[in-house]
mmCIF file of C-alpha atoms in Angstrom:
data_model
loop_
_atom_site.group_PDB
_atom_site.id
_atom_site.type_symbol
_atom_site.label_atom_id
_atom_site.label_comp_id
_atom_site.label_asym_id
_atom_site.label_seq_id
_atom_site.Cartn_x
_atom_site.Cartn_y
_atom_site.Cartn_z
ATOM 1 C CA UNK A 1 86.613 -18.997 -42.688
ATOM 2 C CA UNK A 2 89.077 -16.663 -40.875
ATOM 3 C CA UNK A 3 87.297 -13.888 -42.216
ATOM 4 C CA UNK A 4 84.197 -14.465 -39.752
ATOM 5 C CA UNK A 5 85.707 -13.411 -36.617
ATOM 6 C CA UNK A 6 87.182 -10.226 -38.168
ATOM 7 C CA UNK A 7 83.579 -9.273 -39.586
ATOM 8 C CA UNK A 8 82.374 -10.197 -35.897
ATOM 9 C CA UNK A 9 84.891 -7.818 -34.411
ATOM 10 C CA UNK A 10 84.141 -5.072 -36.865
ATOM 11 C CA UNK A 11 80.443 -5.318 -35.813
ATOM 12 C CA UNK A 12 81.335 -4.514 -32.199
ATOM 13 C CA UNK A 13 81.221 -0.796 -33.111
ATOM 14 C CA UNK A 14 77.569 -1.128 -34.395
ATOM 15 C CA UNK A 15 76.089 -2.712 -31.206
ATOM 16 C CA UNK A 16 75.973 -1.324 -27.597
ATOM 17 C CA UNK A 17 78.751 -1.485 -24.999
ATOM 18 C CA UNK A 18 76.340 -3.615 -22.710
ATOM 19 C CA UNK A 19 76.781 -6.654 -25.082
ATOM 20 C CA UNK A 20 80.412 -6.121 -26.277
ATOM 21 C CA UNK A 21 81.484 -9.040 -24.215
ATOM 22 C CA UNK A 22 79.329 -11.376 -26.033
ATOM 23 C CA UNK A 23 80.417 -10.316 -29.362
ATOM 24 C CA UNK A 24 84.117 -10.326 -28.427
ATOM 25 C CA UNK A 25 83.907 -13.784 -26.876
ATOM 26 C CA UNK A 26 82.022 -15.022 -30.062
ATOM 27 C CA UNK A 27 84.610 -13.407 -32.251
ATOM 28 C CA UNK A 28 87.431 -15.163 -30.122
ATOM 29 C CA UNK A 29 85.709 -18.448 -30.415
ATOM 30 C CA UNK A 30 85.345 -18.118 -34.175
ATOM 31 C CA UNK A 31 89.025 -17.466 -34.457
ATOM 32 C CA UNK A 32 90.139 -20.404 -32.269
ATOM 33 C CA UNK A 33 87.646 -22.686 -34.135
ATOM 34 C CA UNK A 34 88.736 -21.684 -37.464
ATOM 35 C CA UNK A 35 92.441 -22.302 -36.495
ATOM 36 C CA UNK A 36 91.498 -25.674 -35.062
ATOM 37 C CA UNK A 37 89.586 -26.540 -38.426
ATOM 38 C CA UNK A 38 92.420 -25.633 -40.392
ATOM 39 C CA UNK A 39 94.974 -27.512 -38.254
ATOM 40 C CA UNK A 40 93.011 -30.665 -37.354
ATOM 41 C CA UNK A 41 91.030 -33.049 -39.418
ATOM 42 C CA UNK A 42 87.575 -34.627 -39.314
ATOM 43 C CA UNK A 43 87.980 -35.279 -35.608
ATOM 44 C CA UNK A 44 89.237 -31.815 -34.665
ATOM 45 C CA UNK A 45 86.206 -30.403 -36.551
ATOM 46 C CA UNK A 46 83.743 -32.369 -34.388
ATOM 47 C CA UNK A 47 85.656 -31.276 -31.284
ATOM 48 C CA UNK A 48 85.605 -27.560 -32.409
ATOM 49 C CA UNK A 49 81.820 -27.695 -33.153
ATOM 50 C CA UNK A 50 81.246 -29.131 -29.765
ATOM 51 C CA UNK A 51 83.444 -26.517 -28.182
ATOM 52 C CA UNK A 52 81.451 -23.859 -29.978
ATOM 53 C CA UNK A 53 78.316 -25.177 -28.741
ATOM 54 C CA UNK A 54 79.466 -25.303 -25.314
ATOM 55 C CA UNK A 55 80.725 -21.760 -25.411
ATOM 56 C CA UNK A 56 77.346 -20.552 -27.048
ATOM 57 C CA UNK A 57 75.336 -22.301 -24.361
ATOM 58 C CA UNK A 58 77.697 -20.761 -21.648
ATOM 59 C CA UNK A 59 77.080 -17.369 -23.235
ATOM 60 C CA UNK A 60 73.346 -17.925 -23.001
ATOM 61 C CA UNK A 61 73.445 -19.197 -19.509
ATOM 62 C CA UNK A 62 75.565 -16.325 -18.285
ATOM 63 C CA UNK A 63 73.199 -13.762 -20.114
ATOM 64 C CA UNK A 64 70.169 -15.358 -18.738
ATOM 65 C CA UNK A 65 71.441 -15.082 -15.117
ATOM 66 C CA UNK A 66 72.660 -11.478 -15.558
ATOM 67 C CA UNK A 67 69.426 -10.400 -17.263
ATOM 68 C CA UNK A 68 67.070 -12.462 -15.153
ATOM 69 C CA UNK A 69 65.844 -13.936 -18.342
ATOM 70 C CA UNK A 70 64.120 -17.275 -17.929
ATOM 71 C CA UNK A 71 63.857 -17.553 -21.845
ATOM 72 C CA UNK A 72 67.743 -17.474 -22.199
ATOM 73 C CA UNK A 73 68.379 -19.752 -19.054
ATOM 74 C CA UNK A 74 65.631 -22.258 -20.178
ATOM 75 C CA UNK A 75 67.075 -22.398 -23.771
ATOM 76 C CA UNK A 76 70.579 -23.076 -22.587
ATOM 77 C CA UNK A 77 69.548 -25.972 -20.404
ATOM 78 C CA UNK A 78 67.241 -27.402 -23.429
ATOM 79 C CA UNK A 79 69.995 -27.247 -25.921
ATOM 80 C CA UNK A 80 72.725 -29.049 -23.906
ATOM 81 C CA UNK A 81 71.474 -32.422 -25.467
ATOM 82 C CA UNK A 82 70.475 -31.052 -29.049
ATOM 83 C CA UNK A 83 73.074 -31.663 -31.883
ATOM 84 C CA UNK A 84 74.939 -28.588 -33.118
ATOM 85 C CA UNK A 85 72.864 -27.880 -36.393
ATOM 86 C CA UNK A 86 69.474 -28.084 -34.339
ATOM 87 C CA UNK A 87 70.957 -25.564 -31.649
ATOM 88 C CA UNK A 88 71.578 -22.867 -34.014
ATOM 89 C CA UNK A 89 67.944 -23.230 -35.588
ATOM 90 C CA UNK A 90 66.460 -23.210 -32.113
ATOM 91 C CA UNK A 91 68.371 -19.906 -31.258
ATOM 92 C CA UNK A 92 67.340 -18.165 -34.506
ATOM 93 C CA UNK A 93 63.674 -19.342 -33.578
ATOM 94 C CA UNK A 94 63.807 -17.827 -30.306
ATOM 95 C CA UNK A 95 65.233 -14.486 -31.900
ATOM 96 C CA UNK A 96 62.359 -14.490 -34.296
ATOM 97 C CA UNK A 97 59.885 -15.079 -31.400
ATOM 98 C CA UNK A 98 61.600 -12.274 -29.469
ATOM 99 C CA UNK A 99 61.242 -9.909 -32.387
ATOM 100 C CA UNK A 100 57.566 -10.717 -32.752
ATOM 101 C CA UNK A 101 56.949 -9.942 -29.084
ATOM 102 C CA UNK A 102 58.724 -6.755 -29.519
ATOM 103 C CA UNK A 103 56.531 -5.828 -32.461
ATOM 104 C CA UNK A 104 53.452 -7.123 -30.604
ATOM 105 C CA UNK A 105 54.252 -5.025 -27.416
ATOM 106 C CA UNK A 106 54.922 -1.937 -29.452
ATOM 107 C CA UNK A 107 51.424 -2.287 -30.889
ATOM 108 C CA UNK A 108 50.056 -3.077 -27.311
ATOM 109 C CA UNK A 109 51.740 -0.117 -25.948
ATOM 110 C CA UNK A 110 50.182 1.943 -28.533
ATOM 111 C CA UNK A 111 46.763 0.488 -27.497
ATOM 112 C CA UNK A 112 47.523 1.035 -23.903
ATOM 113 C CA UNK A 113 48.613 4.690 -24.364
ATOM 114 C CA UNK A 114 45.610 5.536 -26.412
ATOM 115 C CA UNK A 115 43.043 3.708 -24.124
ATOM 116 C CA UNK A 116 44.727 4.863 -20.972
ATOM 117 C CA UNK A 117 44.751 8.343 -22.359
ATOM 118 C CA UNK A 118 41.180 8.135 -23.127
ATOM 119 C CA UNK A 119 40.413 6.576 -19.588
ATOM 120 C CA UNK A 120 42.461 9.409 -17.758
ATOM 121 C CA UNK A 121 40.810 12.177 -19.894
ATOM 122 C CA UNK A 122 37.441 10.849 -19.181
ATOM 123 C CA UNK A 123 38.020 10.168 -15.446
ATOM 124 C CA UNK A 124 39.334 13.834 -15.159
ATOM 125 C CA UNK A 125 36.387 15.165 -16.902
ATOM 126 C CA UNK A 126 33.927 13.069 -14.860
ATOM 127 C CA UNK A 127 35.561 14.230 -11.851
ATOM 128 C CA UNK A 128 35.460 17.913 -12.757
ATOM 129 C CA UNK A 129 31.781 17.650 -13.468
ATOM 130 C CA UNK A 130 31.144 15.823 -10.140
ATOM 131 C CA UNK A 131 33.137 18.416 -8.227
ATOM 132 C CA UNK A 132 31.244 21.397 -10.193
ATOM 133 C CA UNK A 133 27.882 19.944 -9.385
ATOM 134 C CA UNK A 134 28.660 19.152 -5.755
ATOM 135 C CA UNK A 135 29.743 22.933 -5.279
ATOM 136 C CA UNK A 136 26.662 24.165 -6.965
ATOM 137 C CA UNK A 137 24.582 21.914 -4.680
ATOM 138 C CA UNK A 138 26.259 23.182 -1.558
ATOM 139 C CA UNK A 139 25.786 26.893 -2.711
ATOM 140 C CA UNK A 140 21.917 26.114 -3.434
ATOM 141 C CA UNK A 141 21.714 24.388 -0.053
ATOM 142 C CA UNK A 142 23.271 27.529 1.619
ATOM 143 C CA UNK A 143 20.838 29.838 -0.320
ATOM 144 C CA UNK A 144 17.909 27.491 0.760
ATOM 145 C CA UNK A 145 19.022 27.945 4.326
ATOM 146 C CA UNK A 146 19.213 31.723 4.038
ATOM 147 C CA UNK A 147 15.806 31.888 2.498
ATOM 148 C CA UNK A 148 14.122 29.875 5.166
ATOM 149 C CA UNK A 149 15.868 31.987 7.903
ATOM 150 C CA UNK A 150 14.695 35.300 6.111
ATOM 151 C CA UNK A 151 11.237 33.889 5.526
ATOM 152 C CA UNK A 152 11.086 32.988 9.328
ATOM 153 C CA UNK A 153 12.312 36.395 10.145
ATOM 154 C CA UNK A 154 9.781 38.116 8.110
ATOM 155 C CA UNK A 155 6.773 36.126 9.338
ATOM 156 C CA UNK A 156 7.788 37.175 12.935
ATOM 157 C CA UNK A 157 8.352 40.833 11.837
ATOM 158 C CA UNK A 158 4.827 40.837 10.093
ATOM 159 C CA UNK A 159 3.104 39.368 13.238
ATOM 160 C CA UNK A 160 4.689 41.911 15.324
ATOM 161 C CA UNK A 161 3.771 44.805 12.829
ATOM 162 C CA UNK A 162 0.321 43.706 12.550
ATOM 163 C CA UNK A 163 -0.148 43.355 16.330
ATOM 164 C CA UNK A 164 1.379 46.876 16.978
ATOM 165 C CA UNK A 165 -0.869 48.284 14.380
ATOM 166 C CA UNK A 166 -4.149 46.796 15.598
ATOM 167 C CA UNK A 167 -3.122 47.694 19.218
ATOM 168 C CA UNK A 168 -2.305 51.309 18.222
ATOM 169 C CA UNK A 169 -5.386 51.564 16.150
ATOM 170 C CA UNK A 170 -7.587 50.509 19.063
ATOM 171 C CA UNK A 171 -5.748 52.699 21.550
ATOM 172 C CA UNK A 172 -6.044 55.661 19.259
ATOM 173 C CA UNK A 173 -9.723 55.192 18.833
ATOM 174 C CA UNK A 174 -10.182 54.992 22.553
ATOM 175 C CA UNK A 175 -7.959 58.477 22.901
ATOM 176 C CA UNK A 176 -10.063 59.983 20.187
ATOM 177 C CA UNK A 177 -13.392 59.165 21.980
ATOM 178 C CA UNK A 178 -11.851 60.537 25.335
ATOM 179 C CA UNK A 179 -10.567 63.743 23.684
ATOM 180 C CA UNK A 180 -13.900 64.462 21.867
ATOM 181 C CA UNK A 181 -15.736 63.680 25.271
ATOM 182 C CA UNK A 182 -13.312 66.191 27.222
ATOM 183 C CA UNK A 183 -13.622 68.976 24.367
ATOM 184 C CA UNK A 184 -17.370 68.641 24.605
ATOM 185 C CA UNK A 185 -17.507 68.992 28.452
ATOM 186 C CA UNK A 186 -15.025 71.674 28.291
ATOM 187 C CA UNK A 187 -16.951 73.835 25.797
ATOM 188 C CA UNK A 188 -20.320 73.194 27.908
ATOM 189 C CA UNK A 189 -18.673 74.227 31.026
ATOM 190 C CA UNK A 190 -17.027 77.188 29.517
ATOM 191 C CA UNK A 191 -20.679 78.201 27.959
ATOM 192 C CA UNK A 192 -22.393 77.654 31.308
ATOM 193 C CA UNK A 193 -19.795 79.570 33.349
ATOM 194 C CA UNK A 194 -20.054 82.326 30.546
ATOM 195 C CA UNK A 195 -23.670 82.479 31.103
ATOM 196 C CA UNK A 196 -23.429 82.382 34.856
ATOM 197 C CA UNK A 197 -21.099 85.321 34.693
ATOM 198 C CA UNK A 198 -23.394 87.316 32.513
ATOM 199 C CA UNK A 199 -26.242 86.775 34.697
ATOM 200 C CA UNK A 200 -24.280 87.788 37.625
ATOM 201 C CA UNK A 201 -22.930 90.842 35.988
ATOM 202 C CA UNK A 202 -26.509 92.015 35.008
ATOM 203 C CA UNK A 203 -27.816 91.390 38.631
ATOM 204 C CA UNK A 204 -25.078 93.344 40.328
ATOM 205 C CA UNK A 205 -25.355 95.997 37.813
ATOM 206 C CA UNK A 206 -29.066 96.322 38.101
ATOM 207 C CA UNK A 207 -28.812 96.045 42.131
ATOM 208 C CA UNK A 208 -26.159 98.969 42.175
ATOM 209 C CA UNK A 209 -29.009 101.071 40.737
ATOM 210 C CA UNK A 210 -31.846 99.947 43.106
ATOM 211 C CA UNK A 211 -34.247 102.492 44.811
ATOM 212 C CA UNK A 212 -36.653 102.344 47.828
ATOM 213 C CA UNK A 213 -40.369 102.865 47.383
ATOM 214 C CA UNK A 214 -42.029 104.916 50.304
ATOM 215 C CA UNK A 215 -44.584 102.305 51.580
ATOM 216 C CA UNK A 216 -45.233 100.355 54.719
ATOM 217 C CA UNK A 217 -44.869 96.596 54.427
ATOM 218 C CA UNK A 218 -46.816 94.400 56.752
ATOM 219 C CA UNK A 219 -43.916 92.235 57.218
ATOM 220 C CA UNK A 220 -41.779 95.005 58.404
ATOM 221 C CA UNK A 221 -44.441 95.599 61.133
ATOM 222 C CA UNK A 222 -44.148 92.078 62.466
ATOM 223 C CA UNK A 223 -40.442 91.358 61.797
ATOM 224 C CA UNK A 224 -37.020 93.057 61.947
ATOM 225 C CA UNK A 225 -37.284 93.562 58.284
ATOM 226 C CA UNK A 226 -34.961 92.402 55.481
ATOM 227 C CA UNK A 227 -31.851 93.001 57.419
ATOM 228 C CA UNK A 228 -30.743 95.964 55.736
ATOM 229 C CA UNK A 229 -31.974 99.422 55.375
ATOM 230 C CA UNK A 230 -32.786 101.230 52.435
ATOM 231 C CA UNK A 231 -32.788 99.659 48.805
ATOM 232 C CA UNK A 232 -30.668 96.451 48.363
ATOM 233 C CA UNK A 233 -27.785 96.894 46.189
ATOM 234 C CA UNK A 234 -26.015 93.610 46.559
ATOM 235 C CA UNK A 235 -22.551 92.824 47.754
ATOM 236 C CA UNK A 236 -20.860 94.750 45.108
ATOM 237 C CA UNK A 237 -17.356 94.227 46.662
ATOM 238 C CA UNK A 238 -17.523 90.578 46.935
ATOM 239 C CA UNK A 239 -19.217 90.185 43.590
ATOM 240 C CA UNK A 240 -15.830 91.119 41.972
ATOM 241 C CA UNK A 241 -14.230 88.095 43.583
ATOM 242 C CA UNK A 242 -17.013 85.734 42.461
ATOM 243 C CA UNK A 243 -17.050 87.016 39.112
ATOM 244 C CA UNK A 244 -13.198 86.880 39.068
ATOM 245 C CA UNK A 245 -13.374 83.286 40.224
ATOM 246 C CA UNK A 246 -15.788 82.419 37.515
ATOM 247 C CA UNK A 247 -13.643 84.046 34.751
ATOM 248 C CA UNK A 248 -10.765 81.961 36.021
ATOM 249 C CA UNK A 249 -13.042 78.793 35.612
ATOM 250 C CA UNK A 250 -14.272 79.752 32.432
ATOM 251 C CA UNK A 251 -10.617 80.330 30.972
ATOM 252 C CA UNK A 252 -9.707 76.840 32.328
ATOM 253 C CA UNK A 253 -12.673 75.319 30.562
ATOM 254 C CA UNK A 254 -11.426 77.315 27.370
ATOM 255 C CA UNK A 255 -7.786 76.243 27.593
ATOM 256 C CA UNK A 256 -8.871 72.631 28.295
ATOM 257 C CA UNK A 257 -10.865 72.691 25.094
ATOM 258 C CA UNK A 258 -8.254 74.193 23.123
ATOM 259 C CA UNK A 259 -5.293 72.149 24.452
ATOM 260 C CA UNK A 260 -7.191 69.043 24.117
ATOM 261 C CA UNK A 261 -8.085 69.896 20.429
ATOM 262 C CA UNK A 262 -4.454 70.537 19.782
ATOM 263 C CA UNK A 263 -3.560 67.298 21.471
ATOM 264 C CA UNK A 264 -6.116 65.375 19.411
ATOM 265 C CA UNK A 265 -4.940 66.897 16.150
ATOM 266 C CA UNK A 266 -1.372 65.990 16.858
ATOM 267 C CA UNK A 267 -2.202 62.467 17.817
ATOM 268 C CA UNK A 268 -4.322 61.893 14.780
ATOM 269 C CA UNK A 269 -1.445 63.242 12.644
ATOM 270 C CA UNK A 270 0.967 61.025 14.522
ATOM 271 C CA UNK A 271 -1.294 57.981 14.058
ATOM 272 C CA UNK A 272 -1.907 58.715 10.395
ATOM 273 C CA UNK A 273 1.974 58.889 9.767
ATOM 274 C CA UNK A 274 2.295 55.567 11.973
ATOM 275 C CA UNK A 275 -0.485 53.881 10.058
ATOM 276 C CA UNK A 276 0.809 54.666 6.750
ATOM 277 C CA UNK A 277 4.482 53.677 7.680
ATOM 278 C CA UNK A 278 3.225 50.470 9.150
ATOM 279 C CA UNK A 279 1.091 49.598 6.452
ATOM 280 C CA UNK A 280 3.901 50.216 3.999
ATOM 281 C CA UNK A 281 6.439 48.255 6.098
ATOM 282 C CA UNK A 282 3.803 45.562 6.253
ATOM 283 C CA UNK A 283 3.259 45.568 2.536
ATOM 284 C CA UNK A 284 7.043 45.706 1.753
ATOM 285 C CA UNK A 285 7.748 42.735 4.032
ATOM 286 C CA UNK A 286 4.850 40.753 2.546
ATOM 287 C CA UNK A 287 6.085 41.175 -1.088
ATOM 288 C CA UNK A 288 9.581 40.301 0.067
ATOM 289 C CA UNK A 289 8.167 37.195 1.834
ATOM 290 C CA UNK A 290 6.183 36.343 -1.235
ATOM 291 C CA UNK A 291 9.268 36.624 -3.424
ATOM 292 C CA UNK A 292 11.438 34.623 -0.943
ATOM 293 C CA UNK A 293 8.791 31.806 -0.837
ATOM 294 C CA UNK A 294 8.807 31.747 -4.790
ATOM 295 C CA UNK A 295 12.674 31.738 -4.696
ATOM 296 C CA UNK A 296 12.661 28.961 -2.029
ATOM 297 C CA UNK A 297 10.507 26.785 -4.307
ATOM 298 C CA UNK A 298 12.853 27.372 -7.300
ATOM 299 C CA UNK A 299 15.945 26.682 -5.232
ATOM 300 C CA UNK A 300 14.594 23.519 -4.017
ATOM 301 C CA UNK A 301 13.645 22.422 -7.488
ATOM 302 C CA UNK A 302 17.064 23.214 -8.629
ATOM 303 C CA UNK A 303 18.743 21.229 -5.647
ATOM 304 C CA UNK A 304 16.542 18.013 -6.658
ATOM 305 C CA UNK A 305 17.598 18.611 -10.279
ATOM 306 C CA UNK A 306 21.393 19.131 -9.404
ATOM 307 C CA UNK A 307 21.375 16.160 -6.933
ATOM 308 C CA UNK A 308 19.911 13.957 -9.834
ATOM 309 C CA UNK A 309 22.840 15.284 -12.144
ATOM 310 C CA UNK A 310 25.179 14.795 -9.283
ATOM 311 C CA UNK A 311 24.145 11.248 -8.901
ATOM 312 C CA UNK A 312 24.528 10.567 -12.584
ATOM 313 C CA UNK A 313 27.905 12.368 -12.797
ATOM 314 C CA UNK A 314 29.100 9.993 -9.819
ATOM 315 C CA UNK A 315 27.906 7.081 -11.631
ATOM 316 C CA UNK A 316 29.841 8.079 -14.695
ATOM 317 C CA UNK A 317 32.866 8.855 -12.557
ATOM 318 C CA UNK A 318 32.714 5.389 -11.122
ATOM 319 C CA UNK A 319 32.524 3.984 -14.483
ATOM 320 C CA UNK A 320 35.604 5.862 -15.614
ATOM 321 C CA UNK A 321 37.803 4.827 -12.512
ATOM 322 C CA UNK A 322 36.609 1.231 -13.102
ATOM 323 C CA UNK A 323 37.889 1.603 -16.865
ATOM 324 C CA UNK A 324 41.297 2.834 -15.518
ATOM 325 C CA UNK A 325 41.466 0.149 -12.990
ATOM 326 C CA UNK A 326 40.699 -2.520 -16.022
ATOM 327 C CA UNK A 327 43.540 -1.443 -17.990
ATOM 328 C CA UNK A 328 46.078 -1.450 -15.002
ATOM 329 C CA UNK A 329 46.792 -5.171 -15.143
ATOM 330 C CA UNK A 330 47.579 -5.221 -18.744
ATOM 331 C CA UNK A 331 48.928 -1.733 -19.275
ATOM 332 C CA UNK A 332 50.562 -0.687 -15.790
ATOM 333 C CA UNK A 333 51.023 -3.474 -13.403
ATOM 334 C CA UNK A 334 53.598 -5.433 -15.319
ATOM 335 C CA UNK A 335 56.416 -4.995 -12.632
ATOM 336 C CA UNK A 336 58.594 -3.344 -15.478
ATOM 337 C CA UNK A 337 58.325 -0.282 -17.254
ATOM 338 C CA UNK A 338 57.939 -0.504 -21.224
ATOM 339 C CA UNK A 339 61.507 0.972 -21.760
ATOM 340 C CA UNK A 340 62.903 -1.648 -19.342
ATOM 341 C CA UNK A 341 61.254 -4.384 -21.056
ATOM 342 C CA UNK A 342 62.521 -3.027 -24.474
ATOM 343 C CA UNK A 343 66.012 -2.780 -23.217
ATOM 344 C CA UNK A 344 65.883 -6.438 -21.759
ATOM 345 C CA UNK A 345 64.673 -7.767 -24.781
ATOM 346 C CA UNK A 346 67.266 -6.059 -27.034
ATOM 347 C CA UNK A 347 69.881 -7.699 -24.729
ATOM 348 C CA UNK A 348 68.528 -11.019 -25.035
ATOM 349 C CA UNK A 349 68.342 -10.599 -28.931
ATOM 350 C CA UNK A 350 71.921 -9.458 -28.912
ATOM 351 C CA UNK A 351 73.001 -12.288 -26.774
ATOM 352 C CA UNK A 352 71.325 -14.726 -28.945
ATOM 353 C CA UNK A 353 72.979 -13.254 -32.007
ATOM 354 C CA UNK A 354 76.260 -13.449 -30.263
ATOM 355 C CA UNK A 355 75.558 -17.219 -29.697
ATOM 356 C CA UNK A 356 74.652 -17.662 -33.463
ATOM 357 C CA UNK A 357 77.846 -16.049 -34.601
ATOM 358 C CA UNK A 358 79.850 -18.482 -32.445
ATOM 359 C CA UNK A 359 77.859 -21.350 -34.096
ATOM 360 C CA UNK A 360 78.342 -19.752 -37.660
ATOM 361 C CA UNK A 361 80.923 -21.951 -38.921
ATOM 362 C CA UNK A 362 80.398 -21.171 -42.599
ATOM 363 C CA UNK A 363 80.293 -17.340 -42.139
ATOM 364 C CA UNK A 364 76.834 -17.018 -43.673
ATOM 365 C CA UNK A 365 75.174 -14.872 -40.920
ATOM 366 C CA UNK A 366 75.078 -11.116 -42.132
ATOM 367 C CA UNK A 367 75.165 -9.874 -38.617
ATOM 368 C CA UNK A 368 78.417 -11.711 -37.699
#
C-alpha cells in the first residue's frame, strides 16, 4: 500500500509541470490514507476512503474552475452523492470519453485541414481566373473604344479627301477649258496681227516705189486734187510706228499663248500628282477602315465571349467562397484553436488521472 504514493511521486517526472500540483496532492493523499489504513481499523478505512473521495472531488472542482472545464466541474458536483467505488468508475469513463473525443477531433482536424485546403485553393484559383478575365475584358473594351474612334476619324478624313478631290477636279476642268480658250484666242490674235503686219509691209514697200502717169484727170479739173502732188508713197515715217506697235501686239499674243501653255502643262502635272496622291490616300484609308471594322467586329465578339466566361468564373468564385464559409462553423469558428483544445483536454485528462490515483487504494492503476 505504501508503494503507491512512491510510484505516483516518481511519475511526476513523466507528466508536465502544469499538472505536477495534482500529482503531488494525489501522492500526499495516498501516503496519508495508507498510514491511516495501517493505524486504524474498519472505521478508520471508511473515513480514509471518504477523505480520498473528498480530496479527489476537490481536485476535480479546482481543475474545472482553473481550466474553465464544465466537464470536470459538473462531474465533481455529480459525484458528491455517489459511493466511493462508483466515483472511480465514473472518472475512468470520463477519461475514456475525453480520449475518444481527442481521437475524433484529430480525425476532424485532418478532414478540416484537407477540405479547407481544397476550398482555399479553389477560391484562389477562381479568384485568379476572375481577375484575369476582368483584365482581358477591360483591355478589349479599350481596344473597342480605340477602333471606334479611329473608324470615326477615318470616315471624316475620307469624306474630306473625296470632297477635295471632286472640287479640285471640277476646278481643274474649268481651268483647262479657260486655258485652251486663252491659247486659241492668243494664237488667232497672233496670226491676225502677223497677217496685218505683212499686208502693211507690202503696202508701204510698194507705195515707196510708186510713180505718176502723165495724164489729165477729170477730177483734178473740178477739185483741188488728191491732196498731194506727184505719186502717193504713203506715210513711210509713220508706218514704222504702226508696224512696231503691231509687232508688240503680236509678241504679246505669242507670249500669252506660250505662258498659258506652260501654265496649263504645270497645272495638269500638279493635278495628276494631286489626283494620284489623293486616290492613294483614299485607297489606303478605305483599306484601313475595312480592316478596323473587321477587327471591331472580332473584338466585340471576343468581349461577348469573355463576358460570358467572366460570368461563369464569378459564379464559380461565389461557389468557392460559399464552400469556405460553410466549413468555418465546423473547422474555424470554435472559439479556441485546435492546439488550445488539445492542451485543455490533456490537462483535463491529467486531472482525472490524478483523481484516480487519489482513489487507487489497491495500487492497481499503472499510471499511479
